[in-house]
Short mmCIF file of C-alpha atoms and ligand atoms in Angstrom, two decimals:
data_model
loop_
_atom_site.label_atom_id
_atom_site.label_comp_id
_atom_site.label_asym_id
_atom_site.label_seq_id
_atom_site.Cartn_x
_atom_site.Cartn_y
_atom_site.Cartn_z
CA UNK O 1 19.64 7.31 -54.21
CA UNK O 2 16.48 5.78 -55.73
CA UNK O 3 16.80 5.60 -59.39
CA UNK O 4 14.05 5.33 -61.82
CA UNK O 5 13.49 3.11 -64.91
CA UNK O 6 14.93 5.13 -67.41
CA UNK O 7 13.12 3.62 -70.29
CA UNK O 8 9.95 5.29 -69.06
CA UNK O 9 11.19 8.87 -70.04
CA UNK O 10 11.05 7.76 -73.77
CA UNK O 11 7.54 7.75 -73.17
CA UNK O 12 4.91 10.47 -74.40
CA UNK O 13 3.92 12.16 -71.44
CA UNK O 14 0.32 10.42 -71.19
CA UNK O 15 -1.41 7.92 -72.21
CA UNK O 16 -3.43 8.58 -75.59
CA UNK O 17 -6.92 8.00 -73.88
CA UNK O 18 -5.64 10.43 -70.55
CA UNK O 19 -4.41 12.91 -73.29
CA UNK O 20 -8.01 13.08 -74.65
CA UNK O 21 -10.00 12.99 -71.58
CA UNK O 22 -7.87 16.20 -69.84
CA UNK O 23 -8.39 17.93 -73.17
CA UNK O 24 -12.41 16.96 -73.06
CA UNK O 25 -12.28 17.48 -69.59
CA UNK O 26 -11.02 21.03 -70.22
CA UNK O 27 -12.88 22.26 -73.13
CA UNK O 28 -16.31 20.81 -70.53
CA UNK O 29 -15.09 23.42 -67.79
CA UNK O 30 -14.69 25.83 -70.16
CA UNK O 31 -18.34 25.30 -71.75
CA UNK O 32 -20.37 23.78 -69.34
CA UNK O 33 -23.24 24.38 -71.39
CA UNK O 34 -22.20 22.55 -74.11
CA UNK O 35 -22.52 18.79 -73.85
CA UNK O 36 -20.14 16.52 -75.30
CA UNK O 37 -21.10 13.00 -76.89
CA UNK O 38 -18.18 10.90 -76.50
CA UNK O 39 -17.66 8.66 -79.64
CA UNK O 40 -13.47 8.48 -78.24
CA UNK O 41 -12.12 5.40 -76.30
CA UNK O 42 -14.01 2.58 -76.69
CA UNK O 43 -15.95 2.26 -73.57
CA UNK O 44 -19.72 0.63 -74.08
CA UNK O 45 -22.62 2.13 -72.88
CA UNK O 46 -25.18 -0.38 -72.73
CA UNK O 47 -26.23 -2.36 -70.13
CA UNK O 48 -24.90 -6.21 -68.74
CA UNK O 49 -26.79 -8.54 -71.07
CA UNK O 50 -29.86 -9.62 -68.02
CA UNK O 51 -28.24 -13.36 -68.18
CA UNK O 52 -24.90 -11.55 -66.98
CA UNK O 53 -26.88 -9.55 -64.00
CA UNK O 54 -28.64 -12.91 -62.97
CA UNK O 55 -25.60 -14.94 -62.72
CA UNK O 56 -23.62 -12.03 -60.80
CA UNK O 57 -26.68 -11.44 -58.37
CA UNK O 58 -26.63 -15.69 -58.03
CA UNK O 59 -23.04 -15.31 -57.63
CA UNK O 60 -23.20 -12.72 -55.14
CA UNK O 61 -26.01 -14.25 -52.98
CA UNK O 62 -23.50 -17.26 -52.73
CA UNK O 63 -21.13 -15.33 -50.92
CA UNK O 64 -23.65 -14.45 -48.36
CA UNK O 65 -23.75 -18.05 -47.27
CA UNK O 66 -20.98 -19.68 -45.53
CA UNK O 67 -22.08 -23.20 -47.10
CA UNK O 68 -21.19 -21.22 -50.73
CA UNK O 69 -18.44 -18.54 -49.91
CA UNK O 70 -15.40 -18.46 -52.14
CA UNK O 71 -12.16 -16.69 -51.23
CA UNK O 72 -9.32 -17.24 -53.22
CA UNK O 73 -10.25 -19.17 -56.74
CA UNK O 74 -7.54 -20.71 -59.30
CA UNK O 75 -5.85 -17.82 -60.33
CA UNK O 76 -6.31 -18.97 -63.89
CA UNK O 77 -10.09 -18.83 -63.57
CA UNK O 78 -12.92 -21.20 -62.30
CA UNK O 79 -12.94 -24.54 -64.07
CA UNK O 80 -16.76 -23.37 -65.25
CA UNK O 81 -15.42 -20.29 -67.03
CA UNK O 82 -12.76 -22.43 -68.65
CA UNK O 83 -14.66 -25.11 -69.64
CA UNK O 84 -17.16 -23.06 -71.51
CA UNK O 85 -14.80 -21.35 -73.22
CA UNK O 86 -13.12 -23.65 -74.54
CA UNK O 87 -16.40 -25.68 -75.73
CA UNK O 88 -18.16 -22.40 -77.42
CA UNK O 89 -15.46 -20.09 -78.51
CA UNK O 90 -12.71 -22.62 -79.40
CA UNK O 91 -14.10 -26.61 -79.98
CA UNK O 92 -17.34 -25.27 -81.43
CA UNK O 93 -14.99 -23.39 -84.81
CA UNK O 94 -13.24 -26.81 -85.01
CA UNK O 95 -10.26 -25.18 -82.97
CA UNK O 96 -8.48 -27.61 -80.23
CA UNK O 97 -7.94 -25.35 -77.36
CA UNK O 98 -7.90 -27.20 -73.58
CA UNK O 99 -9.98 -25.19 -71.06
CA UNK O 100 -6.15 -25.53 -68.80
CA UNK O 101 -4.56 -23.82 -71.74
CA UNK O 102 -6.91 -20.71 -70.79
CA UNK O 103 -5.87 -17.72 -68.33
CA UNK O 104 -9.04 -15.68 -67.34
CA UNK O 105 -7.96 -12.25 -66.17
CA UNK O 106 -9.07 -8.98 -65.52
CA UNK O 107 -8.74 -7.56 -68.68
CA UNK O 108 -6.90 -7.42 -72.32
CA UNK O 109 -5.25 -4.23 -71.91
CA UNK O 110 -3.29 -5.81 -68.52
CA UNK O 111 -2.54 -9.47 -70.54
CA UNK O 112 -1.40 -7.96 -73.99
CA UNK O 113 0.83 -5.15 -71.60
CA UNK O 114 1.88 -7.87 -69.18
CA UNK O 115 2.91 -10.88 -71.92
CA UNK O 116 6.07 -9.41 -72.54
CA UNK O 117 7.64 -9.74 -69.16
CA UNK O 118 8.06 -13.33 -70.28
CA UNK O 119 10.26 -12.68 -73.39
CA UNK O 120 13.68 -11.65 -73.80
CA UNK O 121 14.47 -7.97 -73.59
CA UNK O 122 17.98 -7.98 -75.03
CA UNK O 123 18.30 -8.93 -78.70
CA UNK O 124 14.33 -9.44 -79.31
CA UNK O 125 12.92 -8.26 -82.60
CA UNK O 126 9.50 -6.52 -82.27
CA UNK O 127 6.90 -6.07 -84.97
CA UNK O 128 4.81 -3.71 -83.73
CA UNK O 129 1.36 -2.49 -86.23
CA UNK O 130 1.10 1.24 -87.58
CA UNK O 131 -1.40 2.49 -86.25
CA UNK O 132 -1.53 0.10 -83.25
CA UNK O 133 -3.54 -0.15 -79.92
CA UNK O 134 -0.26 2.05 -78.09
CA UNK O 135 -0.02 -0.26 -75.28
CA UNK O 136 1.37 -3.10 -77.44
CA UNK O 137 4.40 -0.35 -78.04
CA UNK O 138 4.44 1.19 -74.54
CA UNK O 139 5.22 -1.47 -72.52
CA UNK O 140 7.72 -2.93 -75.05
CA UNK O 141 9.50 1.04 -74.19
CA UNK O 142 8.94 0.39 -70.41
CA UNK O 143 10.55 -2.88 -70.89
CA UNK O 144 13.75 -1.39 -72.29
CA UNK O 145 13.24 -3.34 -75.82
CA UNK O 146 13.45 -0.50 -77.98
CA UNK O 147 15.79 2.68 -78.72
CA UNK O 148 14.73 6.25 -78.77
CA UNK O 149 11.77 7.61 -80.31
CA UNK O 150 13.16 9.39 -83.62
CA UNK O 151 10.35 11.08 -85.62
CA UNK O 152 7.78 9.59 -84.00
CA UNK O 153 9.33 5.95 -84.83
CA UNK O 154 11.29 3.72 -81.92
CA UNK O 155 14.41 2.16 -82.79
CA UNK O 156 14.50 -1.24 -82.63
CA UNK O 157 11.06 -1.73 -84.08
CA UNK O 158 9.81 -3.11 -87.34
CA UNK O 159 6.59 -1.08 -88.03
CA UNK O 160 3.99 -3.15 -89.60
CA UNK O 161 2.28 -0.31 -91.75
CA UNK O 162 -1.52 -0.22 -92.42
CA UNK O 163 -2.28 2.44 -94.69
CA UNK O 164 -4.65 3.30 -97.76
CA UNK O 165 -2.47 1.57 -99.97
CA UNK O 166 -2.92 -2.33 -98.09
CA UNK O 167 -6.07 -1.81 -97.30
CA UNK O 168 -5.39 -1.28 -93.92
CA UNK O 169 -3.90 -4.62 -93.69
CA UNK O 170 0.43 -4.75 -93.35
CA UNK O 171 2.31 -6.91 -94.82
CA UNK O 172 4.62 -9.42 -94.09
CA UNK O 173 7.91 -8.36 -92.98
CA UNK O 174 10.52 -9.18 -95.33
CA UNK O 175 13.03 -9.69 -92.73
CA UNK O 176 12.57 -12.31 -89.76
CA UNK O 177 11.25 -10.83 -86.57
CA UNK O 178 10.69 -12.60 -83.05
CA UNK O 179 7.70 -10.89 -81.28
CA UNK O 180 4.68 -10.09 -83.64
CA UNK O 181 2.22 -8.46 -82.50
CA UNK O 182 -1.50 -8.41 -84.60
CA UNK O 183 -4.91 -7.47 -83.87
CA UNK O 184 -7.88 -8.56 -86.38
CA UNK O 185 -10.40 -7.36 -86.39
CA UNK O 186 -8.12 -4.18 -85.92
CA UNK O 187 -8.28 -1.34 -83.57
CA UNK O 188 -8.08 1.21 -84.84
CA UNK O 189 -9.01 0.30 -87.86
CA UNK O 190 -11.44 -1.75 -88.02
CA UNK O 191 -9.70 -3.79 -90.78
CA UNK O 192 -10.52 -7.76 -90.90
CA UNK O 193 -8.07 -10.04 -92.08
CA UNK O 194 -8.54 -13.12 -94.55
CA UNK O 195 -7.57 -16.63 -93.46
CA UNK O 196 -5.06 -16.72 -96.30
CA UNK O 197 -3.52 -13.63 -94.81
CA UNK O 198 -3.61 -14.91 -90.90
CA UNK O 199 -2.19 -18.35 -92.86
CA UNK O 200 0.78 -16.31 -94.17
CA UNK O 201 1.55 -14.64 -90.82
CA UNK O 202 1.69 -18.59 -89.01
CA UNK O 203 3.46 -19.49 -91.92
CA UNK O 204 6.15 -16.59 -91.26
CA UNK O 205 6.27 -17.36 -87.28
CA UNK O 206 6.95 -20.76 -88.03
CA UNK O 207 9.26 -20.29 -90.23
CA UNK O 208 11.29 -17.89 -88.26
CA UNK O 209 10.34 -19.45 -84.62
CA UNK O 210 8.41 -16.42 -83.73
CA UNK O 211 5.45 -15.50 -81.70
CA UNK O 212 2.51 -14.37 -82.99
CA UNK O 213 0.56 -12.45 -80.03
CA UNK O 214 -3.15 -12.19 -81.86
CA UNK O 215 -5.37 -9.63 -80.31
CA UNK O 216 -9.27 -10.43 -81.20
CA UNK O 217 -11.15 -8.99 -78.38
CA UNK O 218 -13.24 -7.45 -81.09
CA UNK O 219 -14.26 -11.11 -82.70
CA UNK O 220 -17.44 -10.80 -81.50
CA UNK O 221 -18.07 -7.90 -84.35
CA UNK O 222 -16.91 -10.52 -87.32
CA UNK O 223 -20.37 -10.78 -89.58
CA UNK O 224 -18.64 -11.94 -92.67
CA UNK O 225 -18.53 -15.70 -92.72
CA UNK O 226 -15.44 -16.08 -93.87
CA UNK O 227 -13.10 -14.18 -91.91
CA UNK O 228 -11.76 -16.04 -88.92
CA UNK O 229 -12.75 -14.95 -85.32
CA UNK O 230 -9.31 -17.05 -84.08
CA UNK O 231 -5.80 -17.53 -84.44
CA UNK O 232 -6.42 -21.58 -83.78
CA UNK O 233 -8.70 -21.63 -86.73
CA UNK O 234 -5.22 -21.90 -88.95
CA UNK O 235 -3.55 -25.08 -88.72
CA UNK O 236 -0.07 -24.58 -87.17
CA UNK O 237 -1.16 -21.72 -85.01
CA UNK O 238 -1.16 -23.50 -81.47
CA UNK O 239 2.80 -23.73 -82.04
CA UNK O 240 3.18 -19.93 -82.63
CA UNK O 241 0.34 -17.80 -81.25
CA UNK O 242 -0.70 -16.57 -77.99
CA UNK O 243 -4.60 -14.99 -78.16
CA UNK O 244 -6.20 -12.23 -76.40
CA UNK O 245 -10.08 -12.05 -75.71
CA UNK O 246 -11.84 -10.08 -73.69
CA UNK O 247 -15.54 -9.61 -72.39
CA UNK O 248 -15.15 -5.95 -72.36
CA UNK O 249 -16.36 -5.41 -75.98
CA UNK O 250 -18.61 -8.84 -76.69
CA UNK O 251 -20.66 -8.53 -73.37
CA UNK O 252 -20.09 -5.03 -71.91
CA UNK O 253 -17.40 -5.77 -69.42
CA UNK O 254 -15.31 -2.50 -69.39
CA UNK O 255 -16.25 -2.04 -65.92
CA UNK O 256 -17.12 -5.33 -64.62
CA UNK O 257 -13.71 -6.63 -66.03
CA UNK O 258 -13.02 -10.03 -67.07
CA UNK O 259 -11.29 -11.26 -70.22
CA UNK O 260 -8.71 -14.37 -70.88
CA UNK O 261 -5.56 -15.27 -72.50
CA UNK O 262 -4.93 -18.19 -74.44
CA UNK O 263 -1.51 -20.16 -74.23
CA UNK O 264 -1.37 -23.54 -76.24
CA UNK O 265 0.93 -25.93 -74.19
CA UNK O 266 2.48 -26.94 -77.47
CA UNK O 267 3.98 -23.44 -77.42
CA UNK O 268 7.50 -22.97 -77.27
CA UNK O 269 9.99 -20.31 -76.78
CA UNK O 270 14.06 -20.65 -76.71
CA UNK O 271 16.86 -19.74 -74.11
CA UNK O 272 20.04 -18.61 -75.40
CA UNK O 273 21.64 -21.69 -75.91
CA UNK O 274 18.90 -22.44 -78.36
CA UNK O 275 16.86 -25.04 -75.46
CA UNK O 276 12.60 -24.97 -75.39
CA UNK O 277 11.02 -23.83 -73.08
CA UNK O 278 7.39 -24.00 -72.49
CA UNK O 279 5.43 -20.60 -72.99
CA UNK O 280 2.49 -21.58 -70.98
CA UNK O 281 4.82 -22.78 -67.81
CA UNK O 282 6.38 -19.23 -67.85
CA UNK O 283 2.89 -17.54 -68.35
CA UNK O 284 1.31 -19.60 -65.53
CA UNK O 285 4.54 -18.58 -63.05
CA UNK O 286 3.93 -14.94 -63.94
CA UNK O 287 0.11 -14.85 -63.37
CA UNK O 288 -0.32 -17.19 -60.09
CA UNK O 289 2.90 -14.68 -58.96
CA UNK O 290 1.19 -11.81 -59.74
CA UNK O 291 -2.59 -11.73 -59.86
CA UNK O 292 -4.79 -13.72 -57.65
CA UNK O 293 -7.85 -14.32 -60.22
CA UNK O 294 -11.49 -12.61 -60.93
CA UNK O 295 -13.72 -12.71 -58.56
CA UNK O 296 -16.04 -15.38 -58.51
CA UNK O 297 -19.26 -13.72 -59.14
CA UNK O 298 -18.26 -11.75 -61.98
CA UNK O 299 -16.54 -15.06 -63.57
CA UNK O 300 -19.98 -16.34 -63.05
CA UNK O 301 -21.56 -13.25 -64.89
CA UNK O 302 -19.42 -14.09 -67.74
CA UNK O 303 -19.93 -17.60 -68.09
CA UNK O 304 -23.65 -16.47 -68.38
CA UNK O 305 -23.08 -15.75 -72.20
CA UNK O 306 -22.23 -18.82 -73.15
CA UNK O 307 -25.82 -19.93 -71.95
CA UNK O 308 -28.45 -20.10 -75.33
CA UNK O 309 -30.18 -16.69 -73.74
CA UNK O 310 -26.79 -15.00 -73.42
CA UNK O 311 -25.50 -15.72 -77.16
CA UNK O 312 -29.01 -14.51 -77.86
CA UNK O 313 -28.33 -11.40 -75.78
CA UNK O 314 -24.59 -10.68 -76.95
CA UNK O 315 -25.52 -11.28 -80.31
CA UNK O 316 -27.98 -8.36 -80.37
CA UNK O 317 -25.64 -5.92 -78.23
CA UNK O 318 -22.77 -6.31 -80.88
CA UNK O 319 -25.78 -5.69 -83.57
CA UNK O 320 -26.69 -2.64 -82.22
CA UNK O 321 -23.29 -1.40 -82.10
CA UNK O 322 -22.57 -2.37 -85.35
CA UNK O 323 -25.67 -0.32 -86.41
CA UNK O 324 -24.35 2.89 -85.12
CA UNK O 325 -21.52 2.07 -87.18
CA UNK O 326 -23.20 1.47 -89.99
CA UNK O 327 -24.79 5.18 -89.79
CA UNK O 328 -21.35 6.29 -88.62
CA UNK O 329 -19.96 5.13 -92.02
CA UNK O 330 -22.80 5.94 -94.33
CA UNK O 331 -22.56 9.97 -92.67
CA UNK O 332 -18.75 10.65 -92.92
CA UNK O 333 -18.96 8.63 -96.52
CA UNK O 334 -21.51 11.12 -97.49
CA UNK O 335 -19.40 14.12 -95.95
CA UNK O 336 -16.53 13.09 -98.86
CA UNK O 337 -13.99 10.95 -96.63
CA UNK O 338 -13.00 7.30 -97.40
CA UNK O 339 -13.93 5.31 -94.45
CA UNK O 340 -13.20 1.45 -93.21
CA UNK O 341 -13.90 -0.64 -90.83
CA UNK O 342 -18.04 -0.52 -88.99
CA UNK O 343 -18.47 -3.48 -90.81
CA UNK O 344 -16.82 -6.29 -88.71
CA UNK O 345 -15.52 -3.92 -86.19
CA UNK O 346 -16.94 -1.08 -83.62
CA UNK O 347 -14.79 1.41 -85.12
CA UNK O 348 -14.93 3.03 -88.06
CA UNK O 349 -11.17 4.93 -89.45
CA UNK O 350 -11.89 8.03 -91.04
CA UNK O 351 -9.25 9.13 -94.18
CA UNK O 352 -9.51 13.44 -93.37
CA UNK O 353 -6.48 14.26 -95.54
CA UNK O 354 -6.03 16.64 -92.66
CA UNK O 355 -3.79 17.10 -89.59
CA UNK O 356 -5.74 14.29 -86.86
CA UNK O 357 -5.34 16.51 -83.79
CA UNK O 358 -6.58 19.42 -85.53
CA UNK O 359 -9.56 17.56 -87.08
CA UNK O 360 -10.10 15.96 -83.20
CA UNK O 361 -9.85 19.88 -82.38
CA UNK O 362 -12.13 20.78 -84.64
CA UNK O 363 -15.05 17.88 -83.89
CA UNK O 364 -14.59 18.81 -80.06
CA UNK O 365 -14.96 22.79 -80.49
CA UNK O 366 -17.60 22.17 -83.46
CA UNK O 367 -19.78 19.48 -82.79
CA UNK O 368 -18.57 18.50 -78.92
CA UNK O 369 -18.17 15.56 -80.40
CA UNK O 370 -15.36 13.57 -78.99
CA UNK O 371 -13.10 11.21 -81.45
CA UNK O 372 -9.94 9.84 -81.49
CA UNK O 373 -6.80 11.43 -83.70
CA UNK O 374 -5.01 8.90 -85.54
CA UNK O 375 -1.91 9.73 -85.16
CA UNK O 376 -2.29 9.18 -81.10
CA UNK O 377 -1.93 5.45 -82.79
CA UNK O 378 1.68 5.86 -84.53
CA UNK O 379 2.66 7.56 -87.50
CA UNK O 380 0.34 5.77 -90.34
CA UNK O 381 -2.66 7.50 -88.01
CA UNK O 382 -1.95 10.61 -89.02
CA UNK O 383 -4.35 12.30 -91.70
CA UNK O 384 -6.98 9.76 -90.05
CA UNK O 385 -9.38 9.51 -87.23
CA UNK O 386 -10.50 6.86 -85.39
CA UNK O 387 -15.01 7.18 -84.59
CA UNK O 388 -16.27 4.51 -81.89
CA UNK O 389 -19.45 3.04 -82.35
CA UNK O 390 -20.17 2.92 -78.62
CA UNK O 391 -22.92 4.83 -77.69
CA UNK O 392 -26.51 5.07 -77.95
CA UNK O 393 -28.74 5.66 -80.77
CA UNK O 394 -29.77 9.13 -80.10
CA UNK O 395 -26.33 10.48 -78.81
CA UNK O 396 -24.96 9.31 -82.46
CA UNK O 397 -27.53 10.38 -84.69
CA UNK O 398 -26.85 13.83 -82.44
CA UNK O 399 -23.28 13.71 -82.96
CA UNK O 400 -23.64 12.87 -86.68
CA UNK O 401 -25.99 15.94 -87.44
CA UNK O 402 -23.98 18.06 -85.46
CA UNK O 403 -20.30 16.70 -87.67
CA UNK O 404 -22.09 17.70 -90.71
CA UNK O 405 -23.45 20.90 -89.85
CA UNK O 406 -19.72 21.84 -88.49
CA UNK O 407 -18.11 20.53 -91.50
CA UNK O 408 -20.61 22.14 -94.06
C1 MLT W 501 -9.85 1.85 -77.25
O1 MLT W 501 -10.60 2.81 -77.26
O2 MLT W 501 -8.94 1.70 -78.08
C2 MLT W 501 -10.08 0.81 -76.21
O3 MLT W 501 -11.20 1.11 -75.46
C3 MLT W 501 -8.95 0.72 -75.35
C4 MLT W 501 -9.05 -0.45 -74.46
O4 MLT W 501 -9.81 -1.40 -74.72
O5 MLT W 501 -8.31 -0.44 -73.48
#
């Protein structure tokens, strides 16, 4: 008889983002003459920077030649890719990050969901942020590392909680914990955090031999000076953090796909019987096992951003989406709710002091505006909901005119 992971039926039915689009999808059937503007899951709607489309055109044309053809690349990602990384995002903020200690993949949603195969799933202690991207906590469920879901709450997990009261920004466990997971700047927040506070979090991993698994595919958003746009910009960090980056958000990528994992070698993690092993060794078994790398033109494409014209280029897309933001911000400030995030982040979190799937209810039969309820991001998300900047100009000054006029 074929059995099935049982772990999966702890699950919500759907994923948060399916959830939303069958309910959008249904309410469009139902009114087919009344457009929706989608301000929901973070999906970008503006074009490949041009240096992006001329490198994945070059790309492309060199597969048309036998001379140039490429099958399989490193499954880590061409040396190029690597390289460049490492010189612009890493050695140019004073961080030392190798260009071998660098995974490109197809995305951050597949390396933050796939990074716990690697780890323990007896006995590990997970701390998990509240409200949280939910695919840090689902696969953790899928995995078997956690109990039943009890009021909304797993066992087995140590929420870290952002709410009005931090600033958005959790604290520090007061209890050691193994497998820590942290995004900055957040989704769904939008909340930065300080290099004293990303100090204190290395501190605790250290201190407990923990991992810190730092999610900052939204870096690209950081404006103020100050705030760090890595984990490697704290000293200590390359013995306790793993990082997540992504193209998706920086350079449009959401369909093209390409993003890329950082593992320090100087990473370790223990057996039972207390020995070090390296992280990176396991990492690097899992992905050459079980992907077989980007393809080459696209890894070309992205390398294209590191180019003068392509910092240039990214450098005005995040601008423009942090624009909409800004007006996204200034409107539902002006409508009476306390907002953050917009400022170093795509997303702004709204405070409704209402129910989040009614108030995503309302917005959808109201304005056909789509958003995303809070609480679809854990417990703390509830009374909150999360606006994306993505979009352009037009669709949300539309959707902003039409919020107020439903919420007058
Ligand atoms: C989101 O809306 O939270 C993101 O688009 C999800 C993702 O990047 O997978």
């Amino acid at each position: 008889m074929i059995r099935i992971n049982e772990n999966y039926t702890k699950l919500k039915a759907s994923y948060l983002f399916s959830d939303i689009a069958k309910r959008v999808s249904a309410y469009t059937q139902a009114n087919p003459s009344k457009p929706v503007i989608r301000l929901g899951i973070g999906d970008v709607t503006e074009p490949l920077p041009s240096v992006c489309i001329e490198a994945m055109q070059a790309g492309t044309a060199e597969m048309a030649s036998r001379t140039t053809f490429k099958g399989y690349g490193p499954e880590q990602g061409y040396a190029f890719l690597r390289e460049a990384i490492a010189q612009h995002d890493y050695a140019a903020r004073g961080c030392r990050i190798d260009a071998d200690e660098i995974f490109v993949s197809d995305g951050s949603k597949c390396d933050c969901g796939n990074i716990q195969e690697i780890f323990a799933t007896d006995g590990l202690k997970l701390a998990i942020p509240d409200p949280v991207y939910p695919v840090y906590v689902d696969t953790n469920v899928m995995a078997g590392r956690t109990g039943a879901n009890i009021n909304g709450r797993y066992e087995g997990v140590t929420y870290l909680e952002s709410t009005p009261a931090n600033g958005y920004v959790p604290s520090i466990p007061d209890h050691a914990t193994d497998l820590i997971y942290l995004c900055f700047p957040n989704n769904p927040t939008g909340a930065v955090a300080t290099r004293s506070q990303l100090a204190a979090w290395v501190a605790y991993a250290r201190e407990n031999k923990a991992l810190l698994l730092f999610d900052s595919a939204y870096e690209a958003y950081i404006r103020n000076p100050a705030i760090p746009h890595s984990i490697y910009e704290i000293e200590g960090a390359r013995e306790v953090a793993i990082e997540f980056r992504s193209f998706s958000k920086t350079a449009g990528f959401t369909g093209t796909r390409c993003a890329y994992t950082v593992v320090p070698k100087s990473l370790m993690a223990f057996d039972r019987s207390g020995q070090a092993h390296s992280v990176h060794a396991l990492w690097n078994r899992r992905h050459t096992t079980k992907f077989n790398g980007v393809s080459y033109p696209v890894q070309r494409a992205a390398a294209a951003i590191f180019t003068d014209a392509g910092k240039k280029q990214v450098s005005e897309m995040t601008s423009f989406y942090l624009a909409n933001a800004a007006l996204i911000r200034s409107a539902m400030g002006k409508l009476g709710f306390g907002c953050v995030g917009g400022d170093n982040a795509p997303y702004i979190w709204i405070n409704t002091g209402r129910d989040s799937w009614e108030f995503f209810d309302l917005l959808l039969n109201q304005a056909q505006v789509v958003c995303t309820p809070g609480a679809g991001f854990g417990k703390c998300g509830e009374g909150h909901v999360r606006i994306s900047a993505f979009n352009s100009r037009e669709n949300v000054e539309r959707a902003l005119e039409r919020i107020a006029q439903a919420l007058r």
